[in-house]
Amino acid sequence: MSIKMRFLLSYIGVTVVSITLCLAAGFLILFTVTGDVGAIDHLFKKTYIQKPLTAKEESTFLDLKLLAKKDPNALLNINELQKMKQEDIGIVVRRSGKVFYTSDEQNRAKLERFLPKFEEININTRDTIRIDDTFYTYVKFDFYFEDGEQGSIFVLRKASSYAELTRELFPLLLLLLVILFVVIIGLLNYLVSRSIIKPITFLKHSADRIKSGDLNFKVTTASNDEVGQLYRAFEEMRIRLKESTELQIKYEENRKELLSNISHDLKTPITSIIGYVEGIRDGVANSPEKMDKYLSTISIKARDLDKLIDGLFLFSKLDLKRELFSFETVDLVQFIKEFSEEVQFDLQPQGIKLDVSIISQSIYVTADREKIKRVMMNVIQNSVKFLDKDEKKITIHLEERKDDAKISIKDNGQGIDPEAIPYVFDRFYRLEPSRNTETGGSGLGLAIAKQIILAHGGTIEADSLLGEETSVIFTLKKGEHRETHSAD
Ligand SMILES: Nc1ncnc2c1ncn2[C@@H]1O[C@H](COP(=O)(O)OP(=O)(O)OP(=O)(O)O)[C@@H](O)[C@H]1O
Ligand SMILES: [Mg+2]
C-alpha cells in the first residue's frame, strides 16, 4: 500500500473517530448537565414540539370553550362544528370517552386511546401527546353535556415527528458532513502531500537520475524538518558520489597517461641503444674513435634508462607508501652546510655561484637525511639545468619559524610560466612539449621531492618570475633535540 493511501485511510479514520467523539461528547455533556438519559428527547420536545398554538387555533379554542359553557349541546351539531373548523385546524369533540367528532378521521381510534382523560377541574389543559411517531400539541376543555355526560373539546396541532424532522434535516446534515469531510481530508491531503509525498517523489526521481549516471543536479530545500535533513543527507551523498566518480575518472586518465609516458620514456633510449648496437654490428663504427663514440653513447643511454627506472621505482614506492624512511633528529643548519660544500664541487666548475644564507645557529628537525638530500639534489639539478644567465647563481636560504623550518632554493634561471607552476610537482610534468631527454629528465624529480616532503609532514611549493628566477620552498617540522653524551 502506498504512503499516500495509508495517509488517506488514516485521515478518514481520524475524521470519522473525531466526529463520533464530538457527538458522544455532546451527548455526555447534555447527560451530565441534565442528569437524564432522555435529555435528547426532552430537548427535542422543547425545541420542536411545545410550540404555542397559533392565534387562529387559540380563537377557535375560545369559541369552542364558549360554546361548551353556554350551549354544550351545540357541540353535538356536526354542521355547527364543520362551520367552526377552518382548513388545517384539528378539532376533537369527545362525549363519554368516545370521539364524537374529529377533523382527523384517520386517527379516530388512536385519538380515543391517547387523548387525556376527563378532568373535573380543568388544570392540565395544555400538553403534548404522542401518537405513533407523531407529536400533537393540544388544548383541552372538559365540561358536561346537558344530559350530564362528560364532554371534552380539543384543539390539536400536529408537531413535527422525529422521522419528519430527520427526513427534513438529514439531506442537509449529510451534505454538510460530506462537505466537511471532503474539506478536512482535502486539506490534510494537501498539507501532507506538499510536505512529505512531493519531496519523497522528488527524491525518488533524483535517485533514478543518479542510478542512470546523472550526478549534475542539485537537491536543495529550505526546510529543517526530517524531510529537510533527508534532502541534505541526499545532497551530501550526491556530492560525495560525484567527487569520487570524478576522482575515479581522473585516476583512470592518470593511469593511462602514466603508462603512455613510461612507454615513451623507456622506448626513446632503447631505440637509440638498438640503433648504435646495430651500427657496430653492421661495421659502421669502423675506426677505434667511432667505436669509442658509439660505445660511450650506448653507455650514456643505458645509464639514462637506469636512472629513469630508478626514479620510477622510487616514485612508485613513495606513491604506494612502501618506501622506508629512517627518521632522526637532524640539525638542519649543519646538514645544509655539509650539503652545500658537497655540491659546491660540482657547481663551481660549471661557473655557478652557490650562496647559503642561514641566520640560526642550529635548527633541529625530524627527517630522513638521505631523502632530504635527494629532494635538495633534485631541486638543485633543475636549477642547474635551467640556468640561462651569464652570471649563474643559486641561493639556499634557511629560516627558522615557530613550528617548522623553511628552506628555499632559488636560482636566477629561465623561470617557470605562472600557469605551469601548479603542475611542476605532478609526475612526468615537463614544460617542454616534446618528451626528448636532451633538455632534461623524465619529469619525476619534483614529483619525488613532493612525495618525500609530504611523508615528512611538510609542505612544498614553487614560486617563479618568468625569465628571471625560480624558488622551490619546502618546510620541515621541527623535532625535539636531545643532547647525546658519548660514553668516553
Ligand atoms: N628551476 C627551474 N627553472 C625552470 N623550470 C623548472 C625549474 N625546476 C623545474 N622546472 C620545470 O618543472 C619541470 C618538472 O621538473 P622535474 O624536476 O619534476 O622534472 P625534470 O627536471 O624535467 O626531470 P627529472 O628531474 O626527472 O630529471 C621541469 O621539466 C621544468 O620544466
Ligand atoms: Mg628535475
Short mmCIF file of C-alpha atoms and ligand atoms in Angstrom, two decimals:
data_model
loop_
_atom_site.label_atom_id
_atom_site.label_comp_id
_atom_site.label_asym_id
_atom_site.label_seq_id
_atom_site.Cartn_x
_atom_site.Cartn_y
_atom_site.Cartn_z
CA MET A 1 0.00 0.00 0.00
CA SER A 2 1.43 3.41 -0.93
CA ILE A 3 2.15 6.02 1.73
CA LYS A 4 -0.43 8.27 0.10
CA MET A 5 -3.10 5.59 0.50
CA ARG A 6 -2.09 4.97 4.10
CA PHE A 7 -2.31 8.67 4.88
CA LEU A 8 -5.71 8.88 3.20
CA LEU A 9 -7.05 5.96 5.22
CA SER A 10 -5.68 7.40 8.43
CA TYR A 11 -7.33 10.78 7.72
CA ILE A 12 -10.65 9.09 7.07
CA GLY A 13 -10.23 7.10 10.28
CA VAL A 14 -9.27 10.15 12.30
CA THR A 15 -12.11 12.25 10.86
CA VAL A 16 -14.75 9.57 11.48
CA VAL A 17 -13.49 8.97 15.01
CA SER A 18 -13.39 12.74 15.69
CA ILE A 19 -16.95 13.27 14.51
CA THR A 20 -18.16 10.28 16.55
CA LEU A 21 -16.29 11.52 19.59
CA CYS A 22 -17.76 15.00 19.16
CA LEU A 23 -21.28 13.59 19.03
CA ALA A 24 -20.59 11.34 22.01
CA ALA A 25 -19.08 14.26 23.92
CA GLY A 26 -22.12 16.41 23.12
CA PHE A 27 -24.43 13.69 24.39
CA LEU A 28 -22.33 13.18 27.50
CA ILE A 29 -22.27 16.90 28.26
CA LEU A 30 -26.05 17.03 27.87
CA PHE A 31 -26.42 13.99 30.08
CA THR A 32 -24.06 15.36 32.72
CA VAL A 33 -25.80 18.73 32.79
CA THR A 34 -29.35 17.36 32.86
CA GLY A 35 -28.61 14.02 34.54
CA ASP A 36 -31.19 12.42 32.30
CA VAL A 37 -30.66 9.78 29.66
CA GLY A 38 -33.75 11.01 27.82
CA ALA A 39 -32.32 14.52 27.69
CA ILE A 40 -32.16 14.49 23.93
CA ASP A 41 -35.79 13.50 23.74
CA HIS A 42 -36.71 16.38 26.07
CA LEU A 43 -34.57 18.79 24.16
CA PHE A 44 -36.32 17.70 21.01
CA LYS A 45 -39.75 18.14 22.56
CA LYS A 46 -38.86 21.53 23.95
CA THR A 47 -37.39 22.78 20.75
CA TYR A 48 -39.77 21.40 18.24
CA ILE A 49 -42.98 20.35 19.94
CA GLN A 50 -44.03 22.70 22.68
CA LYS A 51 -44.71 25.48 20.37
CA PRO A 52 -47.73 27.55 21.28
CA LEU A 53 -50.90 27.32 19.25
CA THR A 54 -51.42 29.87 16.56
CA ALA A 55 -53.74 32.80 17.11
CA LYS A 56 -56.28 31.20 14.81
CA GLU A 57 -56.21 27.97 16.80
CA GLU A 58 -56.47 29.86 20.08
CA SER A 59 -59.51 31.77 18.87
CA THR A 60 -61.16 28.57 17.58
CA PHE A 61 -60.49 27.04 21.01
CA LEU A 62 -62.01 30.04 22.75
CA ASP A 63 -65.09 29.84 20.51
CA LEU A 64 -65.45 26.14 21.29
CA LYS A 65 -64.94 26.75 25.01
CA LEU A 66 -67.57 29.48 24.99
CA LEU A 67 -69.96 27.13 23.28
CA ALA A 68 -69.17 24.35 25.75
CA LYS A 69 -70.01 26.65 28.62
CA LYS A 70 -73.14 28.28 27.19
CA ASP A 71 -74.62 25.71 24.88
CA PRO A 72 -72.75 22.40 25.19
CA ASN A 73 -75.29 20.52 23.08
CA ALA A 74 -74.41 22.74 20.14
CA LEU A 75 -71.17 20.78 20.09
CA LEU A 76 -73.14 17.76 19.07
CA ASN A 77 -74.21 19.54 15.93
CA ILE A 78 -71.83 18.36 13.22
CA ASN A 79 -72.78 21.24 10.89
CA GLU A 80 -72.01 23.77 13.57
CA LEU A 81 -68.64 22.12 14.17
CA GLN A 82 -67.88 21.95 10.47
CA LYS A 83 -68.53 25.68 10.29
CA MET A 84 -66.12 26.41 13.09
CA LYS A 85 -63.40 24.27 11.68
CA GLN A 86 -61.04 26.12 9.50
CA GLU A 87 -58.91 24.34 6.97
CA ASP A 88 -55.98 22.91 8.94
CA ILE A 89 -57.13 23.26 12.50
CA GLY A 90 -57.63 19.93 14.25
CA ILE A 91 -60.76 19.78 16.43
CA VAL A 92 -61.89 16.84 18.54
CA VAL A 93 -65.16 16.62 20.48
CA ARG A 94 -65.40 13.74 22.90
CA ARG A 95 -68.52 12.53 24.60
CA SER A 96 -68.43 9.91 27.34
CA GLY A 97 -64.90 8.82 26.37
CA LYS A 98 -65.84 8.36 22.70
CA VAL A 99 -64.70 10.67 19.97
CA PHE A 100 -67.90 12.26 18.70
CA TYR A 101 -66.30 14.45 16.13
CA THR A 102 -62.79 14.69 14.74
CA SER A 103 -61.31 16.52 11.82
CA ASP A 104 -58.66 13.82 11.68
CA GLU A 105 -60.80 10.77 10.89
CA GLN A 106 -57.82 8.57 10.20
CA ASN A 107 -56.66 8.64 13.79
CA ARG A 108 -60.09 8.38 15.47
CA ALA A 109 -59.29 5.15 17.31
CA LYS A 110 -55.85 6.26 18.31
CA LEU A 111 -57.14 9.63 19.47
CA GLU A 112 -59.59 7.84 21.73
CA ARG A 113 -56.71 5.87 23.18
CA PHE A 114 -54.12 8.58 23.60
CA LEU A 115 -56.09 11.73 24.39
CA PRO A 116 -56.01 12.62 28.10
CA LYS A 117 -58.86 11.60 30.35
CA PHE A 118 -61.68 13.80 31.51
CA GLU A 119 -60.94 16.04 34.50
CA GLU A 120 -63.48 17.65 36.79
CA ILE A 121 -61.38 20.71 37.13
CA ASN A 122 -59.57 21.94 34.08
CA ILE A 123 -55.97 22.09 35.32
CA ASN A 124 -53.80 20.22 32.79
CA THR A 125 -55.30 21.87 29.81
CA ARG A 126 -52.21 22.11 27.65
CA ASP A 127 -49.76 19.35 26.82
CA THR A 128 -48.32 17.12 24.12
CA ILE A 129 -49.32 13.61 23.22
CA ARG A 130 -47.55 11.16 21.00
CA ILE A 131 -49.40 9.03 18.52
CA ASP A 132 -47.03 6.57 16.91
CA ASP A 133 -44.13 8.71 15.75
CA THR A 134 -46.04 11.96 15.64
CA PHE A 135 -46.42 14.53 18.34
CA TYR A 136 -49.57 16.63 18.86
CA THR A 137 -49.82 19.74 20.94
CA TYR A 138 -53.28 20.25 22.33
CA VAL A 139 -55.53 22.46 24.43
CA LYS A 140 -58.35 20.81 26.23
CA PHE A 141 -61.51 21.87 27.96
CA ASP A 142 -63.69 19.46 29.94
CA PHE A 143 -67.38 20.09 30.55
CA TYR A 144 -70.70 18.33 30.96
CA PHE A 145 -73.33 17.99 28.29
CA GLU A 146 -76.84 18.98 29.21
CA ASP A 147 -77.72 15.32 29.80
CA GLY A 148 -74.85 15.11 32.29
CA GLU A 149 -72.46 13.16 30.04
CA GLN A 150 -68.78 14.01 30.22
CA GLY A 151 -67.58 16.08 27.32
CA SER A 152 -64.18 17.33 26.17
CA ILE A 153 -63.08 19.58 23.40
CA PHE A 154 -59.59 19.58 21.97
CA VAL A 155 -57.80 21.79 19.53
CA LEU A 156 -54.86 19.75 18.26
CA ARG A 157 -51.82 20.81 16.47
CA LYS A 158 -49.60 18.35 14.73
CA ALA A 159 -45.96 18.95 15.54
CA SER A 160 -43.02 17.60 13.62
CA SER A 161 -42.22 13.99 14.24
CA TYR A 162 -38.73 12.55 14.75
CA ALA A 163 -38.90 10.92 11.39
CA GLU A 164 -40.17 14.04 9.66
CA LEU A 165 -37.53 16.18 11.24
CA THR A 166 -34.82 13.72 10.41
CA ARG A 167 -36.16 13.49 6.89
CA GLU A 168 -36.10 17.28 6.63
CA LEU A 169 -32.70 17.76 8.14
CA PHE A 170 -30.95 14.59 7.03
CA PRO A 171 -30.01 15.60 3.49
CA LEU A 172 -28.77 18.96 4.72
CA LEU A 173 -26.81 17.37 7.57
CA LEU A 174 -25.41 14.74 5.27
CA LEU A 175 -24.38 17.33 2.72
CA LEU A 176 -22.73 19.42 5.41
CA LEU A 177 -20.99 16.36 6.78
CA VAL A 178 -19.78 15.32 3.36
CA ILE A 179 -18.53 18.84 2.59
CA LEU A 180 -16.78 18.97 5.96
CA PHE A 181 -15.33 15.54 5.37
CA VAL A 182 -14.07 16.40 1.90
CA VAL A 183 -12.65 19.75 3.02
CA ILE A 184 -10.83 18.25 6.02
CA ILE A 185 -9.44 15.33 4.04
CA GLY A 186 -8.53 17.54 1.09
CA LEU A 187 -6.74 19.97 3.37
CA LEU A 188 -4.85 17.23 5.23
CA ASN A 189 -4.00 15.53 1.99
CA TYR A 190 -2.71 18.77 0.51
CA LEU A 191 -0.58 19.55 3.56
CA VAL A 192 0.89 16.07 3.84
CA SER A 193 1.36 15.78 0.13
CA ARG A 194 3.15 19.12 0.00
CA SER A 195 5.42 18.40 2.94
CA ILE A 196 6.05 14.65 2.59
CA ILE A 197 4.80 12.94 -0.54
CA LYS A 198 6.12 15.51 -3.04
CA PRO A 199 9.63 15.69 -1.54
CA ILE A 200 9.80 11.88 -1.38
CA THR A 201 8.70 11.62 -5.01
CA PHE A 202 11.31 14.22 -5.94
CA LEU A 203 13.99 12.25 -4.09
CA LYS A 204 12.92 9.11 -5.90
CA HIS A 205 13.33 10.88 -9.26
CA SER A 206 16.71 12.17 -8.11
CA ALA A 207 17.77 8.66 -7.09
CA ASP A 208 16.68 7.42 -10.52
CA ARG A 209 18.82 10.12 -12.14
CA ILE A 210 21.80 9.04 -10.06
CA LYS A 211 21.12 5.41 -10.98
CA SER A 212 21.27 6.35 -14.64
CA GLY A 213 24.62 8.06 -14.03
CA ASP A 214 23.47 11.69 -13.96
CA LEU A 215 25.03 13.48 -10.99
CA ASN A 216 24.85 17.01 -12.33
CA PHE A 217 21.88 18.41 -10.45
CA LYS A 218 21.22 19.89 -7.05
CA VAL A 219 18.82 18.84 -4.31
CA THR A 220 18.03 21.91 -2.26
CA THR A 221 15.49 22.69 0.42
CA ALA A 222 14.90 25.42 2.96
CA SER A 223 13.05 23.21 5.43
CA ASN A 224 14.73 21.95 8.58
CA ASP A 225 12.41 19.07 9.42
CA GLU A 226 13.15 15.37 8.87
CA VAL A 227 12.47 15.73 5.15
CA GLY A 228 14.88 18.67 5.04
CA GLN A 229 17.53 16.58 6.81
CA LEU A 230 16.91 13.75 4.36
CA TYR A 231 17.37 16.21 1.48
CA ARG A 232 20.64 17.45 2.90
CA ALA A 233 21.94 13.92 3.50
CA PHE A 234 20.93 13.04 -0.05
CA GLU A 235 22.68 16.11 -1.45
CA GLU A 236 25.83 15.29 0.53
CA MET A 237 25.71 11.75 -0.82
CA ARG A 238 25.33 13.10 -4.37
CA ILE A 239 28.30 15.46 -3.94
CA ARG A 240 30.50 12.69 -2.49
CA LEU A 241 29.45 10.33 -5.24
CA LYS A 242 30.20 12.97 -7.85
CA GLU A 243 33.59 13.68 -6.31
CA SER A 244 34.51 10.03 -6.14
CA THR A 245 33.33 9.43 -9.72
CA GLU A 246 35.37 12.38 -10.93
CA LEU A 247 38.37 11.16 -8.96
CA GLN A 248 37.92 7.73 -10.44
CA ILE A 249 37.88 9.20 -13.95
CA LYS A 250 40.93 11.31 -13.14
CA TYR A 251 42.78 8.27 -11.76
CA GLU A 252 41.93 6.32 -14.84
CA GLU A 253 43.18 9.13 -17.10
CA ASN A 254 46.33 9.43 -14.98
CA ARG A 255 46.95 5.73 -15.22
CA LYS A 256 46.64 5.82 -19.00
CA GLU A 257 48.87 8.87 -19.23
CA LEU A 258 51.41 7.29 -16.88
CA LEU A 259 51.56 4.15 -18.96
CA SER A 260 51.98 6.11 -22.16
CA ASN A 261 54.67 8.36 -20.60
CA ILE A 262 56.62 5.41 -19.19
CA SER A 263 56.44 3.60 -22.53
CA HIS A 264 57.64 6.69 -24.36
CA ASP A 265 60.45 7.45 -21.93
CA LEU A 266 61.68 3.86 -21.96
CA LYS A 267 61.32 3.49 -25.69
CA THR A 268 63.49 6.52 -26.64
CA PRO A 269 66.82 5.39 -25.09
CA ILE A 270 66.21 1.77 -26.04
CA THR A 271 65.64 2.71 -29.67
CA SER A 272 68.92 4.60 -29.79
CA ILE A 273 70.80 1.78 -27.99
CA ILE A 274 69.45 -0.66 -30.58
CA GLY A 275 70.48 1.75 -33.36
CA TYR A 276 74.03 2.08 -32.11
CA VAL A 277 74.43 -1.65 -31.42
CA GLU A 278 73.25 -2.44 -34.94
CA GLY A 279 75.59 0.22 -36.28
CA ILE A 280 78.50 -1.58 -34.60
CA ARG A 281 77.28 -4.94 -35.87
CA ASP A 282 76.97 -3.64 -39.41
CA GLY A 283 80.53 -2.32 -39.26
CA VAL A 284 79.55 1.38 -39.33
CA ALA A 285 81.89 2.01 -36.40
CA ASN A 286 84.94 1.15 -38.46
CA SER A 287 87.52 3.19 -36.60
CA PRO A 288 88.53 2.96 -32.91
CA GLU A 289 87.33 6.58 -32.39
CA LYS A 290 83.94 5.85 -33.88
CA MET A 291 83.67 2.64 -31.91
CA ASP A 292 84.53 4.56 -28.76
CA LYS A 293 81.90 7.20 -29.54
CA TYR A 294 79.26 4.54 -30.22
CA LEU A 295 80.05 2.64 -27.07
CA SER A 296 80.04 5.73 -24.87
CA THR A 297 76.68 6.81 -26.34
CA ILE A 298 75.28 3.36 -25.61
CA SER A 299 76.65 3.63 -22.09
CA ILE A 300 75.08 7.11 -21.55
CA LYS A 301 71.70 5.93 -22.87
CA ALA A 302 71.82 2.83 -20.71
CA ARG A 303 72.61 4.96 -17.66
CA ASP A 304 69.72 7.32 -18.53
CA LEU A 305 67.49 4.29 -18.70
CA ASP A 306 68.80 3.03 -15.41
CA LYS A 307 68.27 6.43 -13.83
CA LEU A 308 64.74 6.62 -15.18
CA ILE A 309 63.88 3.14 -13.93
CA ASP A 310 65.36 4.03 -10.53
CA GLY A 311 63.31 7.23 -10.44
CA LEU A 312 60.18 5.39 -11.44
CA PHE A 313 60.78 2.71 -8.91
CA LEU A 314 61.35 5.22 -6.12
CA PHE A 315 58.33 7.27 -7.12
CA SER A 316 56.04 4.26 -7.22
CA LYS A 317 57.30 3.07 -3.83
CA LEU A 318 56.72 6.55 -2.36
CA ASP A 319 53.33 6.72 -4.03
CA LEU A 320 52.33 3.35 -2.59
CA LYS A 321 53.80 4.35 0.79
CA ARG A 322 56.14 1.38 0.64
CA GLU A 323 59.40 3.30 0.84
CA LEU A 324 61.01 3.03 4.25
CA PHE A 325 62.12 6.20 5.98
CA SER A 326 64.71 6.33 8.70
CA PHE A 327 63.77 9.43 10.61
CA GLU A 328 66.19 11.02 13.01
CA THR A 329 66.73 14.39 14.61
CA VAL A 330 68.81 16.41 12.21
CA ASP A 331 70.45 19.77 12.76
CA LEU A 332 69.34 21.40 9.55
CA VAL A 333 71.95 24.17 9.80
CA GLN A 334 74.77 21.63 9.93
CA PHE A 335 73.10 19.47 7.31
CA ILE A 336 72.74 22.29 4.76
CA LYS A 337 76.30 23.46 5.35
CA GLU A 338 77.61 19.95 4.62
CA PHE A 339 75.29 19.59 1.62
CA SER A 340 76.35 22.90 0.07
CA GLU A 341 80.03 22.05 0.50
CA GLU A 342 79.38 18.80 -1.32
CA VAL A 343 77.50 20.32 -4.27
CA GLN A 344 79.91 23.24 -4.45
CA PHE A 345 82.43 20.90 -6.06
CA ASP A 346 80.08 20.16 -8.90
CA LEU A 347 78.74 23.70 -9.33
CA GLN A 348 81.96 25.66 -9.29
CA PRO A 349 83.39 24.08 -12.48
CA GLN A 350 80.11 24.97 -14.25
CA GLY A 351 80.50 28.62 -13.25
CA ILE A 352 77.59 28.55 -10.84
CA LYS A 353 77.83 30.59 -7.66
CA LEU A 354 76.18 28.97 -4.62
CA ASP A 355 75.14 31.25 -1.76
CA VAL A 356 73.95 29.91 1.56
CA SER A 357 72.12 32.22 3.92
CA ILE A 358 71.49 30.90 7.40
CA ILE A 359 70.83 33.10 10.44
CA SER A 360 70.21 30.47 13.12
CA GLN A 361 72.88 28.55 14.98
CA SER A 362 71.04 25.28 14.76
CA ILE A 363 67.55 24.12 13.82
CA TYR A 364 66.51 20.63 14.73
CA VAL A 365 64.06 18.77 12.52
CA THR A 366 62.91 15.18 12.30
CA ALA A 367 63.99 13.95 8.90
CA ASP A 368 65.49 11.18 6.82
CA ARG A 369 68.87 12.60 5.79
CA GLU A 370 69.20 10.67 2.55
CA LYS A 371 65.71 11.53 1.40
CA ILE A 372 66.06 15.25 2.16
CA LYS A 373 69.37 15.20 0.35
CA ARG A 374 67.56 13.67 -2.60
CA VAL A 375 64.97 16.45 -2.52
CA MET A 376 67.64 19.14 -2.48
CA MET A 377 69.61 17.41 -5.22
CA ASN A 378 66.55 17.18 -7.45
CA VAL A 379 65.83 20.87 -6.95
CA ILE A 380 69.44 21.93 -7.49
CA GLN A 381 69.68 19.75 -10.62
CA ASN A 382 66.67 21.57 -12.04
CA SER A 383 68.26 24.93 -11.27
CA VAL A 384 71.46 23.85 -12.96
CA LYS A 385 69.50 22.64 -15.96
CA PHE A 386 67.51 25.84 -16.38
CA LEU A 387 70.14 28.47 -15.56
CA ASP A 388 70.46 30.69 -18.62
CA LYS A 389 72.13 33.92 -17.46
CA ASP A 390 75.80 34.71 -17.80
CA GLU A 391 76.13 35.11 -14.08
CA LYS A 392 74.63 31.86 -12.77
CA LYS A 393 73.53 31.93 -9.18
CA ILE A 394 71.81 29.54 -6.77
CA THR A 395 70.87 30.60 -3.24
CA ILE A 396 69.91 28.31 -0.39
CA HIS A 397 68.06 30.14 2.36
CA LEU A 398 67.19 28.59 5.70
CA GLU A 399 64.73 30.19 8.08
CA GLU A 400 63.51 29.05 11.46
CA ARG A 401 59.82 29.54 12.17
CA LYS A 402 57.59 28.77 15.14
CA ASP A 403 56.80 25.15 14.31
CA ASP A 404 58.94 24.44 11.31
CA ALA A 405 62.00 25.30 9.27
CA LYS A 406 61.63 26.84 5.83
CA ILE A 407 64.20 26.01 3.18
CA SER A 408 64.14 27.83 -0.13
CA ILE A 409 66.38 27.13 -3.11
CA LYS A 410 66.40 30.00 -5.57
CA ASP A 411 68.05 30.29 -8.99
CA ASN A 412 68.25 33.10 -11.50
CA GLY A 413 67.40 30.81 -14.40
CA GLN A 414 64.72 30.91 -17.07
CA GLY A 415 61.83 30.77 -14.63
CA ILE A 416 58.52 28.95 -14.97
CA ASP A 417 55.38 30.18 -16.67
CA PRO A 418 52.92 31.09 -13.84
CA GLU A 419 50.29 28.86 -15.46
CA ALA A 420 52.62 25.88 -15.26
CA ILE A 421 53.58 26.33 -11.62
CA PRO A 422 50.69 24.28 -10.16
CA TYR A 423 51.75 21.28 -12.29
CA VAL A 424 55.51 21.13 -11.82
CA PHE A 425 55.10 18.72 -8.90
CA ASP A 426 52.99 16.33 -10.98
CA ARG A 427 54.76 13.18 -12.12
CA PHE A 428 56.08 13.32 -15.68
CA TYR A 429 55.35 17.01 -15.94
CA ARG A 430 57.79 18.88 -18.13
CA LEU A 431 57.32 22.25 -19.63
CA GLU A 432 58.78 21.30 -22.97
CA PRO A 433 56.15 19.89 -25.27
CA SER A 434 58.46 17.25 -26.72
CA ARG A 435 59.49 14.50 -24.35
CA ASN A 436 63.02 14.19 -25.53
CA THR A 437 65.57 13.76 -22.81
CA GLU A 438 68.03 16.24 -24.28
CA THR A 439 66.77 19.12 -22.12
CA GLY A 440 66.36 17.11 -19.03
CA GLY A 441 64.92 14.16 -17.30
CA SER A 442 61.67 12.41 -17.11
CA GLY A 443 59.67 14.92 -15.10
CA LEU A 444 59.90 12.84 -11.94
CA GLY A 445 62.36 14.97 -9.94
CA LEU A 446 59.87 17.34 -8.30
CA ALA A 447 57.16 14.65 -8.01
CA ILE A 448 59.59 12.54 -5.97
CA ALA A 449 60.57 15.62 -3.91
CA LYS A 450 56.93 16.31 -3.13
CA GLN A 451 56.25 12.74 -2.02
CA ILE A 452 59.27 12.81 0.28
CA ILE A 453 58.35 16.17 1.84
CA LEU A 454 54.72 15.09 2.33
CA ALA A 455 55.95 11.93 4.04
CA HIS A 456 57.83 14.23 6.44
CA GLY A 457 54.61 16.13 7.18
CA GLY A 458 55.93 19.24 5.44
CA THR A 459 54.82 21.36 2.50
CA ILE A 460 56.46 22.15 -0.82
CA GLU A 461 55.73 24.83 -3.39
CA ALA A 462 57.32 26.68 -6.26
CA ASP A 463 57.46 30.39 -6.95
CA SER A 464 58.81 32.00 -10.07
CA LEU A 465 59.23 35.14 -12.15
CA LEU A 466 59.31 34.06 -15.76
CA GLY A 467 62.69 34.78 -17.33
CA GLU A 468 64.15 35.88 -14.00
CA GLU A 469 64.15 33.39 -11.20
CA THR A 470 62.64 30.27 -9.66
CA SER A 471 62.34 29.31 -6.00
CA VAL A 472 61.36 25.95 -4.60
CA ILE A 473 60.32 26.32 -0.97
CA PHE A 474 59.75 23.45 1.40
CA THR A 475 59.17 23.14 5.13
CA LEU A 476 60.14 20.53 7.67
CA LYS A 477 58.59 20.21 11.08
CA LYS A 478 60.83 20.98 14.00
CA GLY A 479 61.84 18.00 16.08
CA GLU A 480 62.98 17.60 19.66
CA HIS A 481 66.69 17.67 20.20
CA ARG A 482 68.19 15.57 22.96
CA GLU A 483 71.80 16.12 23.97
CA THR A 484 73.72 12.90 23.50
CA HIS A 485 76.84 12.29 25.56
CA SER A 486 79.39 9.78 24.46
CA ALA A 487 80.46 7.17 26.99
CA ASP A 488 84.14 8.10 26.94
N1 LIG B 1 64.48 25.77 -11.51
C1 LIG B 1 63.68 25.63 -12.55
N2 LIG B 1 63.65 26.57 -13.53
C2 LIG B 1 62.82 26.43 -14.57
N3 LIG B 1 61.95 25.41 -14.74
C3 LIG B 1 61.93 24.46 -13.79
C4 LIG B 1 62.77 24.52 -12.65
N4 LIG B 1 62.50 23.46 -11.87
C5 LIG B 1 61.54 22.74 -12.51
N5 LIG B 1 61.19 23.33 -13.66
C6 LIG B 1 60.18 22.87 -14.63
O1 LIG B 1 59.45 21.86 -13.98
C7 LIG B 1 59.51 20.65 -14.71
C8 LIG B 1 59.45 19.46 -13.77
O2 LIG B 1 60.62 19.34 -13.03
P1 LIG B 1 61.09 17.95 -12.56
O3 LIG B 1 62.35 18.09 -11.77
O4 LIG B 1 59.98 17.27 -11.91
O5 LIG B 1 61.36 17.17 -13.92
P2 LIG B 1 62.64 17.21 -14.86
O6 LIG B 1 63.70 18.06 -14.23
O7 LIG B 1 62.15 17.61 -16.19
O8 LIG B 1 63.05 15.69 -14.87
P3 LIG B 1 63.91 14.88 -13.80
O9 LIG B 1 64.01 15.74 -12.61
O10 LIG B 1 63.13 13.65 -13.60
O11 LIG B 1 65.22 14.63 -14.41
C9 LIG B 1 60.75 20.73 -15.49
O12 LIG B 1 60.70 19.97 -16.64
C10 LIG B 1 60.79 22.22 -15.82
O13 LIG B 1 60.01 22.49 -16.93
MG MG B 2 64.34 17.64 -12.30
#
